[in-house]
């Protein structure tokens, strides 16, 4: 009887050891799987390929195919400035500030140009720069010779009290094309407010749009 009991206890002990061993093997497999994940600091990511049009060109944000290989922002030395015919509205005359691509490549204008009055031989700024009105539009691609414009509102400064406006003669506009730090100049004789504290905006500019704009 004692020998049988000992054999039985030995079998129980062996079975317990086998279960513990198998359990230990299961934990080891789970740890190996966790270790295969990349560390948080070195986590790798993948980027989806850009959407393409049926012609294989990358799609632009406005849904039109964009020839991205040639699309770079227009530089000041690649553009010619002009001012188109205007339209009046409630004491403000809106005229298209036109940008013509004079380069031999396609370039892009996107957003608002910087516009301000200048005076004197030194070209000092007169009053605040133009107020940006409305939402930023879509990029405009210009092939060589093509034109885009930004509507500029010229407020009749005579409508301001002289003590508020402090009017002075101006001889033109200093213009910064969008995404550009080199300014351009276009002659535009008139009168501007030299005060920075007028009740409103003497110049207003809207986002770049395709075409020459204006009347006729």
Backbone as CSV, one residue per row, in Angstrom:
resi,resn,N_x,N_y,N_z,CA_x,CA_y,CA_z,C_x,C_y,C_z
1,UNK,0.827,-1.223,0.000,0.000,0.000,0.000,0.848,1.254,0.000
2,UNK,1.897,1.258,0.814,2.735,2.446,0.865,3.412,2.680,-0.465
3,UNK,3.891,1.574,-1.142,4.544,1.741,-2.437,3.578,2.306,-3.466
4,UNK,2.330,1.837,-3.459,1.335,2.348,-4.412,1.052,3.825,-4.192
5,UNK,0.978,4.193,-2.893,0.713,5.607,-2.589,1.839,6.490,-3.065
6,UNK,3.090,6.000,-2.867,4.247,6.789,-3.329,4.252,6.938,-4.830
7,UNK,3.898,5.883,-5.545,3.857,5.973,-7.018,2.813,6.973,-7.469
8,UNK,1.684,6.956,-6.751,0.604,7.879,-7.116,1.028,9.324,-6.911
9,UNK,1.679,9.565,-5.748,2.135,10.927,-5.462,3.183,11.374,-6.455
10,UNK,4.018,10.442,-6.894,5.041,10.779,-7.892,4.421,11.178,-9.212
11,UNK,3.373,10.473,-9.598,2.693,10.817,-10.850,2.049,12.201,-10.768
12,UNK,1.439,12.513,-9.592,0.816,13.824,-9.408,1.848,14.926,-9.503
13,UNK,3.008,14.688,-8.856,4.074,15.702,-8.898,4.581,15.904,-10.309
14,UNK,4.739,14.816,-11.041,5.216,14.924,-12.425,4.223,15.687,-13.290
15,UNK,2.923,15.432,-13.069,1.898,16.131,-13.843,1.900,17.612,-13.545
16,UNK,2.077,17.940,-12.253,2.119,19.362,-11.866,3.291,20.066,-12.513
17,UNK,4.458,19.387,-12.521,5.645,19.961,-13.142,5.438,20.184,-14.631
18,UNK,4.770,19.249,-15.304,4.510,19.377,-16.737,3.610,20.571,-17.029
19,UNK,2.554,20.770,-16.189,1.639,21.897,-16.378,2.371,23.206,-16.198
20,UNK,3.235,23.278,-15.159,3.995,24.503,-14.911,4.930,24.805,-16.058
21,UNK,5.535,23.747,-16.613,6.457,23.942,-17.734,5.736,24.472,-18.957
22,UNK,4.563,23.888,-19.233,3.784,24.345,-20.383,3.323,25.781,-20.190
23,UNK,2.914,26.118,-18.957,2.493,27.494,-18.687,3.637,28.452,-18.898
24,UNK,4.819,28.049,-18.464,5.992,28.890,-18.667,6.291,29.073,-20.124
25,UNK,6.119,28.068,-20.952,6.340,28.197,-22.395,5.353,29.172,-23.010
26,UNK,4.074,29.172,-22.534,3.065,30.078,-23.068,3.427,31.514,-22.788
27,UNK,3.912,31.867,-21.590,4.291,33.229,-21.262,5.467,33.678,-22.112
28,UNK,6.386,32.772,-22.396,7.542,33.114,-23.207,7.140,33.487,-24.619
29,UNK,6.181,32.831,-25.196,5.707,33.139,-26.538,5.060,34.515,-26.582
30,UNK,4.277,34.871,-25.550,3.621,36.173,-25.510,4.655,37.287,-25.391
31,UNK,5.693,37.084,-24.566,6.731,38.094,-24.422,7.466,38.315,-25.731
32,UNK,7.745,37.226,-26.467,8.433,37.365,-27.743,7.614,38.203,-28.713
33,UNK,6.286,37.993,-28.687,5.427,38.753,-29.580,5.445,40.235,-29.243
34,UNK,5.444,40.585,-27.938,5.465,41.984,-27.540,6.789,42.630,-27.915
35,UNK,7.875,41.902,-27.786,9.185,42.458,-28.098,9.338,42.757,-29.581
36,UNK,8.521,42.134,-30.426,8.620,42.356,-31.864,8.059,43.700,-32.287
37,UNK,7.270,44.371,-31.399,6.724,45.681,-31.727,7.829,46.725,-31.658
38,UNK,7.878,47.690,-32.569,8.925,48.713,-32.519,8.757,49.593,-31.301
39,UNK,9.851,50.101,-30.703,9.746,51.013,-29.563,9.005,52.278,-29.966
40,UNK,8.398,52.926,-28.973,7.626,54.135,-29.264,8.475,55.200,-29.935
41,UNK,9.727,55.338,-29.485,10.570,56.383,-30.035,10.980,56.131,-31.464
42,UNK,11.010,54.864,-31.896,11.457,54.522,-33.245,10.332,53.964,-34.087
43,UNK,9.099,54.278,-33.728,7.952,53.728,-34.440,7.969,54.182,-35.890
44,UNK,7.821,53.246,-36.784,7.875,53.569,-38.206,6.487,53.875,-38.722
45,UNK,6.404,54.771,-39.679,5.131,55.117,-40.303,5.275,55.016,-41.800
46,UNK,4.146,54.843,-42.457,4.140,54.810,-43.917,3.237,55.917,-44.409
47,UNK,3.553,56.477,-45.522,2.768,57.555,-46.122,2.063,57.041,-47.354
48,UNK,0.762,57.300,-47.409,0.002,56.863,-48.577,0.473,57.630,-49.794
49,UNK,0.525,56.998,-50.959,0.931,57.720,-52.169,-0.068,58.801,-52.497
50,UNK,0.361,59.921,-53.100,-0.561,61.017,-53.420,-1.629,60.578,-54.396
51,UNK,-2.811,61.192,-54.220,-3.895,60.896,-55.154,-3.510,61.369,-56.538
52,UNK,-3.855,60.605,-57.532,-3.505,60.971,-58.898,-4.748,61.055,-59.741
53,UNK,-4.677,61.867,-60.746,-5.777,61.968,-61.692,-5.635,60.860,-62.716
54,UNK,-6.584,60.771,-63.617,-6.541,59.721,-64.624,-5.346,59.877,-65.544
55,UNK,-4.786,61.090,-65.599,-3.630,61.307,-66.465,-2.324,61.003,-65.758
56,UNK,-2.419,60.617,-64.469,-1.224,60.287,-63.725,-0.618,61.467,-63.014
57,UNK,-1.238,62.661,-63.107,-0.723,63.833,-62.428,-1.255,63.866,-61.012
58,UNK,-0.462,64.450,-60.106,-0.895,64.581,-58.726,-2.068,65.537,-58.659
59,UNK,-3.084,65.173,-57.874,-4.276,66.007,-57.784,-4.034,67.156,-56.829
60,UNK,-4.473,68.344,-57.203,-4.321,69.507,-56.339,-5.492,69.566,-55.375
61,UNK,-5.400,70.477,-54.382,-6.424,70.560,-53.357,-7.779,70.977,-53.885
62,UNK,-7.840,71.649,-55.011,-9.132,72.087,-55.531,-9.723,71.089,-56.520
63,UNK,-9.120,69.906,-56.619,-9.668,68.867,-57.469,-9.202,68.903,-58.896
64,UNK,-8.450,69.945,-59.295,-7.940,70.017,-60.658,-6.537,69.448,-60.704
65,UNK,-6.160,68.752,-61.781,-4.800,68.224,-61.866,-3.774,69.342,-61.764
66,UNK,-2.738,69.089,-60.987,-1.668,70.074,-60.823,-0.375,69.509,-61.373
67,UNK,0.269,70.247,-62.244,1.531,69.805,-62.817,2.643,70.139,-61.831
68,UNK,2.765,69.270,-60.802,3.617,69.591,-59.669,5.083,69.693,-60.044
69,UNK,5.506,69.061,-61.125,6.916,69.115,-61.494,7.343,70.539,-61.817
70,UNK,6.422,71.360,-62.327,6.754,72.728,-62.721,6.188,73.772,-61.769
71,UNK,5.420,73.323,-60.777,4.721,74.287,-59.930,5.604,74.727,-58.773
72,UNK,6.073,75.963,-58.853,6.788,76.627,-57.780,6.256,78.046,-57.703
73,UNK,6.408,78.655,-56.545,5.877,80.003,-56.374,6.588,81.001,-57.287
74,UNK,5.818,81.937,-57.813,6.371,82.980,-58.675,7.227,83.936,-57.858
75,UNK,8.349,84.326,-58.419,9.247,85.284,-57.783,9.035,86.677,-58.387
76,UNK,9.426,87.674,-57.621,9.209,89.053,-58.072,9.849,89.332,-59.418
77,UNK,11.048,88.777,-59.633,11.746,89.044,-60.897,11.178,88.252,-62.070
78,UNK,10.131,87.467,-61.818,9.461,86.726,-62.890,8.097,87.327,-63.229
79,UNK,7.764,88.436,-62.592,6.431,89.007,-62.730,6.482,90.456,-63.198
80,UNK,5.419,90.854,-63.894,5.211,92.256,-64.262,3.912,92.716,-63.628
81,UNK,3.936,93.900,-63.008,2.751,94.450,-62.362,2.026,95.425,-63.273
82,UNK,0.708,95.421,-63.174,-0.113,96.435,-63.836,-1.406,96.576,-63.036
83,UNK,-2.139,97.650,-63.295,-3.407,97.888,-62.610,-4.494,98.044,-63.655
84,UNK,-5.553,97.247,-63.520,-6.648,97.281,-64.481,-7.692,98.331,-64.131
85,UNK,-8.730,98.377,-64.955,-9.818,99.334,-64.752,-10.596,98.984,-63.491
86,UNK,-11.150,100.039,-62.867,-11.786,99.844,-61.574,-13.290,99.946,-61.592
87,UNK,-13.872,99.565,-60.466,-15.304,99.667,-60.236,-15.509,100.261,-58.853
88,UNK,-16.425,101.231,-58.741,-16.672,101.886,-57.467,-17.737,101.177,-56.662
89,UNK,-17.586,101.262,-55.320,-18.585,100.675,-54.430,-18.489,101.345,-53.065
90,UNK,-19.503,102.142,-52.705,-19.630,102.737,-51.371,-18.355,103.422,-50.904
91,UNK,-17.862,104.360,-51.713,-16.692,105.124,-51.315,-15.370,104.426,-51.532
92,UNK,-15.396,103.255,-52.151,-14.175,102.492,-52.418,-14.138,102.100,-53.887
93,UNK,-13.003,102.284,-54.524,-12.818,101.856,-55.910,-11.967,100.589,-55.904
94,UNK,-12.504,99.515,-56.478,-11.763,98.250,-56.578,-11.133,98.141,-57.960
95,UNK,-9.825,97.913,-57.972,-9.104,97.747,-59.231,-8.257,96.483,-59.136
96,UNK,-8.139,95.745,-60.249,-7.349,94.513,-60.216,-5.845,94.810,-60.293
97,UNK,-5.124,94.353,-59.300,-3.664,94.404,-59.338,-3.213,93.150,-60.082
98,UNK,-2.667,93.336,-61.281,-2.420,92.218,-62.193,-0.958,91.770,-62.154
99,UNK,-0.782,90.454,-62.136,0.544,89.838,-62.141,0.683,89.012,-63.421
100,UNK,1.610,89.388,-64.278,1.863,88.647,-65.517,3.156,87.861,-65.376
101,UNK,3.092,86.584,-65.719,4.280,85.728,-65.661,5.174,86.031,-66.864
102,UNK,6.321,86.655,-66.613,7.252,87.000,-67.693,8.394,85.999,-67.813
103,UNK,8.351,84.933,-67.029,9.427,83.939,-67.073,9.146,82.907,-68.158
104,UNK,10.052,81.943,-68.289,9.863,80.877,-69.273,9.427,79.580,-68.612
105,UNK,8.898,79.666,-67.401,8.437,78.471,-66.692,7.056,78.726,-66.098
106,UNK,6.376,77.641,-65.729,5.123,77.784,-65.008,5.435,78.090,-63.546
107,UNK,4.658,78.995,-62.953,4.824,79.284,-61.530,3.455,79.496,-60.897
108,UNK,3.427,79.582,-59.573,2.169,79.593,-58.829,2.070,80.828,-57.938
109,UNK,0.894,81.428,-57.913,0.551,82.472,-56.953,-0.567,81.945,-56.063
110,UNK,-0.433,82.155,-54.749,-1.417,81.592,-53.824,-1.555,82.501,-52.609
111,UNK,-2.738,83.045,-52.414,-2.994,83.858,-51.237,-3.051,85.343,-51.537
112,UNK,-2.621,86.127,-50.569,-2.741,87.580,-50.653,-1.382,88.231,-50.900
113,UNK,-1.311,89.184,-51.812,-0.097,89.996,-51.898,-0.084,91.030,-50.775
114,UNK,1.106,91.477,-50.432,1.219,92.606,-49.519,1.192,93.896,-50.324
115,UNK,0.375,94.854,-49.919,0.202,96.098,-50.682,0.212,97.279,-49.717
116,UNK,0.964,98.320,-50.049,0.962,99.535,-49.232,1.284,100.741,-50.102
117,UNK,0.837,101.911,-49.660,1.193,103.162,-50.325,2.641,103.529,-49.997
118,UNK,3.311,104.160,-50.973,4.644,104.707,-50.722,4.701,106.131,-51.262
119,UNK,5.631,106.910,-50.699,5.785,108.309,-51.105,7.252,108.702,-51.009
120,UNK,7.577,109.814,-51.665,8.922,110.362,-51.580,9.932,109.598,-52.410
121,UNK,11.104,110.224,-52.565,12.170,109.583,-53.338,12.706,108.331,-52.654
122,UNK,12.549,108.272,-51.329,13.046,107.104,-50.594,12.035,105.968,-50.552
123,UNK,10.832,106.194,-51.073,9.818,105.144,-51.106,9.324,104.721,-49.741
124,UNK,9.197,105.669,-48.804,8.741,105.300,-47.458,7.244,104.975,-47.477
125,UNK,6.850,104.071,-46.606,5.459,103.631,-46.554,4.577,104.707,-45.944
126,UNK,3.365,104.807,-46.474,2.382,105.771,-45.983,1.190,105.004,-45.422
127,UNK,0.995,105.085,-44.120,-0.130,104.414,-43.486,0.045,102.904,-43.425
128,UNK,-0.955,102.211,-42.871,-0.874,100.758,-42.735,-0.941,100.053,-44.090
129,UNK,-0.416,98.837,-44.127,-0.543,97.999,-45.323,-1.997,97.593,-45.524
130,UNK,-2.308,97.130,-46.721,-3.688,96.770,-47.067,-4.225,95.670,-46.158
131,UNK,-5.480,95.827,-45.788,-6.189,94.833,-44.981,-6.588,93.651,-45.866
132,UNK,-6.363,92.436,-45.376,-6.713,91.233,-46.140,-8.179,90.892,-45.929
133,UNK,-8.920,90.904,-46.999,-10.364,90.719,-46.935,-10.758,89.387,-47.573
134,UNK,-11.657,88.645,-46.912,-12.171,87.404,-47.485,-11.261,86.213,-47.242
135,UNK,-11.703,85.058,-47.753,-10.979,83.811,-47.544,-9.855,83.639,-48.559
136,UNK,-8.840,82.918,-48.140,-7.721,82.605,-49.031,-8.190,81.636,-50.108
137,UNK,-7.925,81.964,-51.355,-8.390,81.142,-52.468,-7.441,80.014,-52.818
138,UNK,-7.776,79.300,-53.872,-6.960,78.182,-54.341,-5.723,78.704,-55.067
139,UNK,-4.675,77.884,-55.150,-3.487,78.293,-55.913,-3.835,78.539,-57.379
140,UNK,-3.165,79.515,-57.974,-3.360,79.834,-59.391,-2.048,79.578,-60.123
141,UNK,-2.082,78.664,-61.082,-0.895,78.346,-61.879,-0.837,79.259,-63.099
142,UNK,0.329,79.839,-63.318,0.521,80.747,-64.456,1.560,80.181,-65.403
143,UNK,1.123,79.906,-66.624,2.095,79.577,-67.666,2.746,80.877,-68.153
144,UNK,3.851,80.794,-68.849,4.486,82.010,-69.364,3.492,82.874,-70.139
145,UNK,3.420,84.152,-69.787,2.516,85.086,-70.450,1.134,85.176,-69.845
146,UNK,0.764,84.271,-68.950,-0.572,84.303,-68.354,-0.632,85.303,-67.195
147,UNK,-1.884,85.689,-66.861,-2.113,86.763,-65.891,-3.031,86.282,-64.767
148,UNK,-2.718,86.702,-63.550,-3.612,86.557,-62.402,-3.772,87.939,-61.773
149,UNK,-4.754,88.076,-60.901,-4.959,89.387,-60.281,-5.432,89.236,-58.846
150,UNK,-5.231,90.300,-58.091,-5.789,90.421,-56.748,-6.579,91.724,-56.700
151,UNK,-7.875,91.692,-56.394,-8.642,92.934,-56.293,-8.137,93.785,-55.123
152,UNK,-7.893,95.050,-55.391,-7.451,95.988,-54.355,-8.478,97.104,-54.238
153,UNK,-8.930,97.354,-53.023,-9.880,98.427,-52.768,-9.169,99.688,-52.309
154,UNK,-9.376,100.778,-53.050,-8.791,102.080,-52.719,-9.892,102.950,-52.107
155,UNK,-9.802,103.189,-50.819,-10.818,103.985,-50.134,-10.618,105.463,-50.448
156,UNK,-11.717,106.179,-50.624,-11.652,107.626,-50.822,-11.277,108.264,-49.484
157,UNK,-9.994,108.602,-49.332,-9.533,109.091,-48.026,-10.102,110.467,-47.705
158,UNK,-10.658,111.147,-48.706,-11.305,112.435,-48.436,-12.512,112.267,-47.519
159,UNK,-13.008,111.036,-47.413,-14.144,110.777,-46.535,-13.755,110.791,-45.059
160,UNK,-12.462,110.720,-44.769,-11.996,110.784,-43.386,-11.750,112.241,-42.985
161,UNK,-11.915,112.519,-41.726,-11.555,113.844,-41.212,-10.047,114.044,-41.351
162,UNK,-9.636,115.234,-41.749,-8.219,115.486,-42.009,-7.357,115.229,-40.782
163,UNK,-7.863,115.586,-39.603,-7.061,115.383,-38.398,-6.882,113.896,-38.072
164,UNK,-7.810,113.060,-38.551,-7.675,111.617,-38.353,-6.783,110.996,-39.421
165,UNK,-6.953,111.438,-40.653,-6.260,110.833,-41.797,-4.840,111.360,-41.963
166,UNK,-4.674,112.663,-41.797,-3.394,113.324,-42.094,-2.957,112.987,-43.524
167,UNK,-3.740,113.432,-44.517,-3.501,113.037,-45.917,-2.191,113.591,-46.465
168,UNK,-1.543,112.763,-47.287,-0.305,113.157,-47.970,-0.341,112.578,-49.384
169,UNK,0.356,113.200,-50.330,0.432,112.627,-51.681,1.226,111.315,-51.664
170,UNK,0.776,110.362,-52.473,1.516,109.103,-52.647,1.846,108.953,-54.129
171,UNK,2.927,108.242,-54.404,3.350,108.110,-55.802,3.253,106.688,-56.339
172,UNK,2.846,105.757,-55.484,2.736,104.397,-55.987,2.451,103.388,-54.896
173,UNK,2.554,102.118,-55.293,2.299,101.001,-54.387,3.542,100.127,-54.277
174,UNK,3.843,99.745,-53.046,4.834,98.691,-52.839,4.073,97.379,-52.732
175,UNK,4.507,96.391,-53.511,3.775,95.122,-53.599,4.730,93.962,-53.345
176,UNK,4.289,93.072,-52.466,4.994,91.812,-52.252,4.121,90.683,-52.796
177,UNK,4.536,89.987,-53.838,3.766,88.824,-54.276,3.653,87.805,-53.140
178,UNK,2.617,86.976,-53.135,2.492,85.971,-52.080,3.744,85.096,-51.980
179,UNK,4.126,84.750,-50.747,5.291,83.908,-50.460,6.605,84.506,-50.985
180,UNK,6.656,85.811,-51.097,7.863,86.460,-51.611,8.296,87.568,-50.659
181,UNK,9.610,87.760,-50.536,10.143,88.791,-49.646,10.767,89.951,-50.410
182,UNK,10.850,89.839,-51.727,11.387,90.922,-52.545,10.222,91.742,-53.090
183,UNK,10.229,93.032,-52.802,9.094,93.873,-53.165,9.166,94.329,-54.621
184,UNK,8.026,94.779,-55.115,7.894,95.364,-56.439,7.253,96.747,-56.278
185,UNK,7.332,97.563,-57.310,6.755,98.906,-57.266,5.950,99.154,-58.528
186,UNK,4.807,99.800,-58.338,4.030,100.243,-59.481,3.559,101.670,-59.220
187,UNK,3.676,102.507,-60.226,3.304,103.919,-60.094,1.788,104.040,-59.946
188,UNK,1.371,104.834,-58.975,-0.057,105.059,-58.751,-0.200,106.355,-57.956
189,UNK,-0.386,107.448,-58.660,-0.494,108.752,-58.001,-1.840,108.881,-57.294
190,UNK,-1.799,109.437,-56.103,-3.032,109.616,-55.361,-2.763,110.240,-54.011
191,UNK,-3.680,110.001,-53.082,-3.568,110.534,-51.727,-3.803,109.412,-50.735
192,UNK,-2.955,109.360,-49.721,-3.101,108.343,-48.690,-3.112,108.962,-47.311
193,UNK,-3.600,108.204,-46.339,-3.595,108.648,-44.946,-2.278,108.242,-44.296
194,UNK,-1.558,109.220,-43.768,-0.297,108.901,-43.106,-0.504,108.426,-41.673
195,UNK,-1.701,108.634,-41.135,-2.004,108.198,-39.774,-2.256,106.693,-39.739
196,UNK,-1.812,106.055,-38.663,-2.068,104.622,-38.474,-3.357,104.371,-37.709
197,UNK,-4.086,105.414,-37.383,-5.247,105.271,-36.505,-6.521,105.787,-37.153
198,UNK,-6.663,105.562,-38.444,-7.902,105.961,-39.112,-8.996,104.950,-38.777
199,UNK,-10.269,105.375,-38.793,-11.372,104.468,-38.464,-11.764,103.594,-39.656
200,UNK,-10.916,102.679,-40.018,-11.170,101.810,-41.166,-9.872,101.440,-41.848
201,UNK,-9.962,101.065,-43.117,-8.797,100.634,-43.889,-8.748,101.437,-45.189
202,UNK,-7.635,102.126,-45.431,-7.527,102.902,-46.669,-7.220,102.019,-47.873
203,UNK,-6.689,100.823,-47.623,-6.438,99.839,-48.680,-6.958,98.479,-48.231
204,UNK,-7.590,97.771,-49.155,-8.092,96.421,-48.895,-7.636,95.530,-50.040
205,UNK,-7.146,94.334,-49.725,-6.714,93.413,-50.776,-7.402,92.067,-50.584
206,UNK,-7.762,91.452,-51.701,-8.385,90.128,-51.678,-7.439,89.101,-52.290
207,UNK,-7.794,87.854,-52.154,-6.917,86.765,-52.573,-6.668,86.759,-54.084
208,UNK,-5.551,86.183,-54.464,-5.202,86.032,-55.883,-6.264,85.212,-56.604
209,UNK,-6.629,85.671,-57.816,-7.602,84.977,-58.659,-7.044,84.863,-60.075
210,UNK,-7.561,83.929,-60.820,-7.082,83.742,-62.192,-7.624,84.832,-63.111
211,UNK,-6.898,85.103,-64.182,-7.329,86.073,-65.179,-6.980,87.500,-64.800
212,UNK,-7.201,88.435,-65.731,-6.827,89.834,-65.492,-7.784,90.594,-64.600
213,UNK,-9.041,90.124,-64.475,-10.025,90.804,-63.648,-10.428,92.152,-64.228
214,UNK,-11.200,92.902,-63.463,-11.582,94.249,-63.877,-12.651,94.272,-64.945
215,UNK,-12.890,95.453,-65.486,-13.920,95.656,-66.508,-13.280,95.737,-67.884
216,UNK,-13.781,94.937,-68.802,-13.402,95.043,-70.190,-11.980,94.713,-70.538
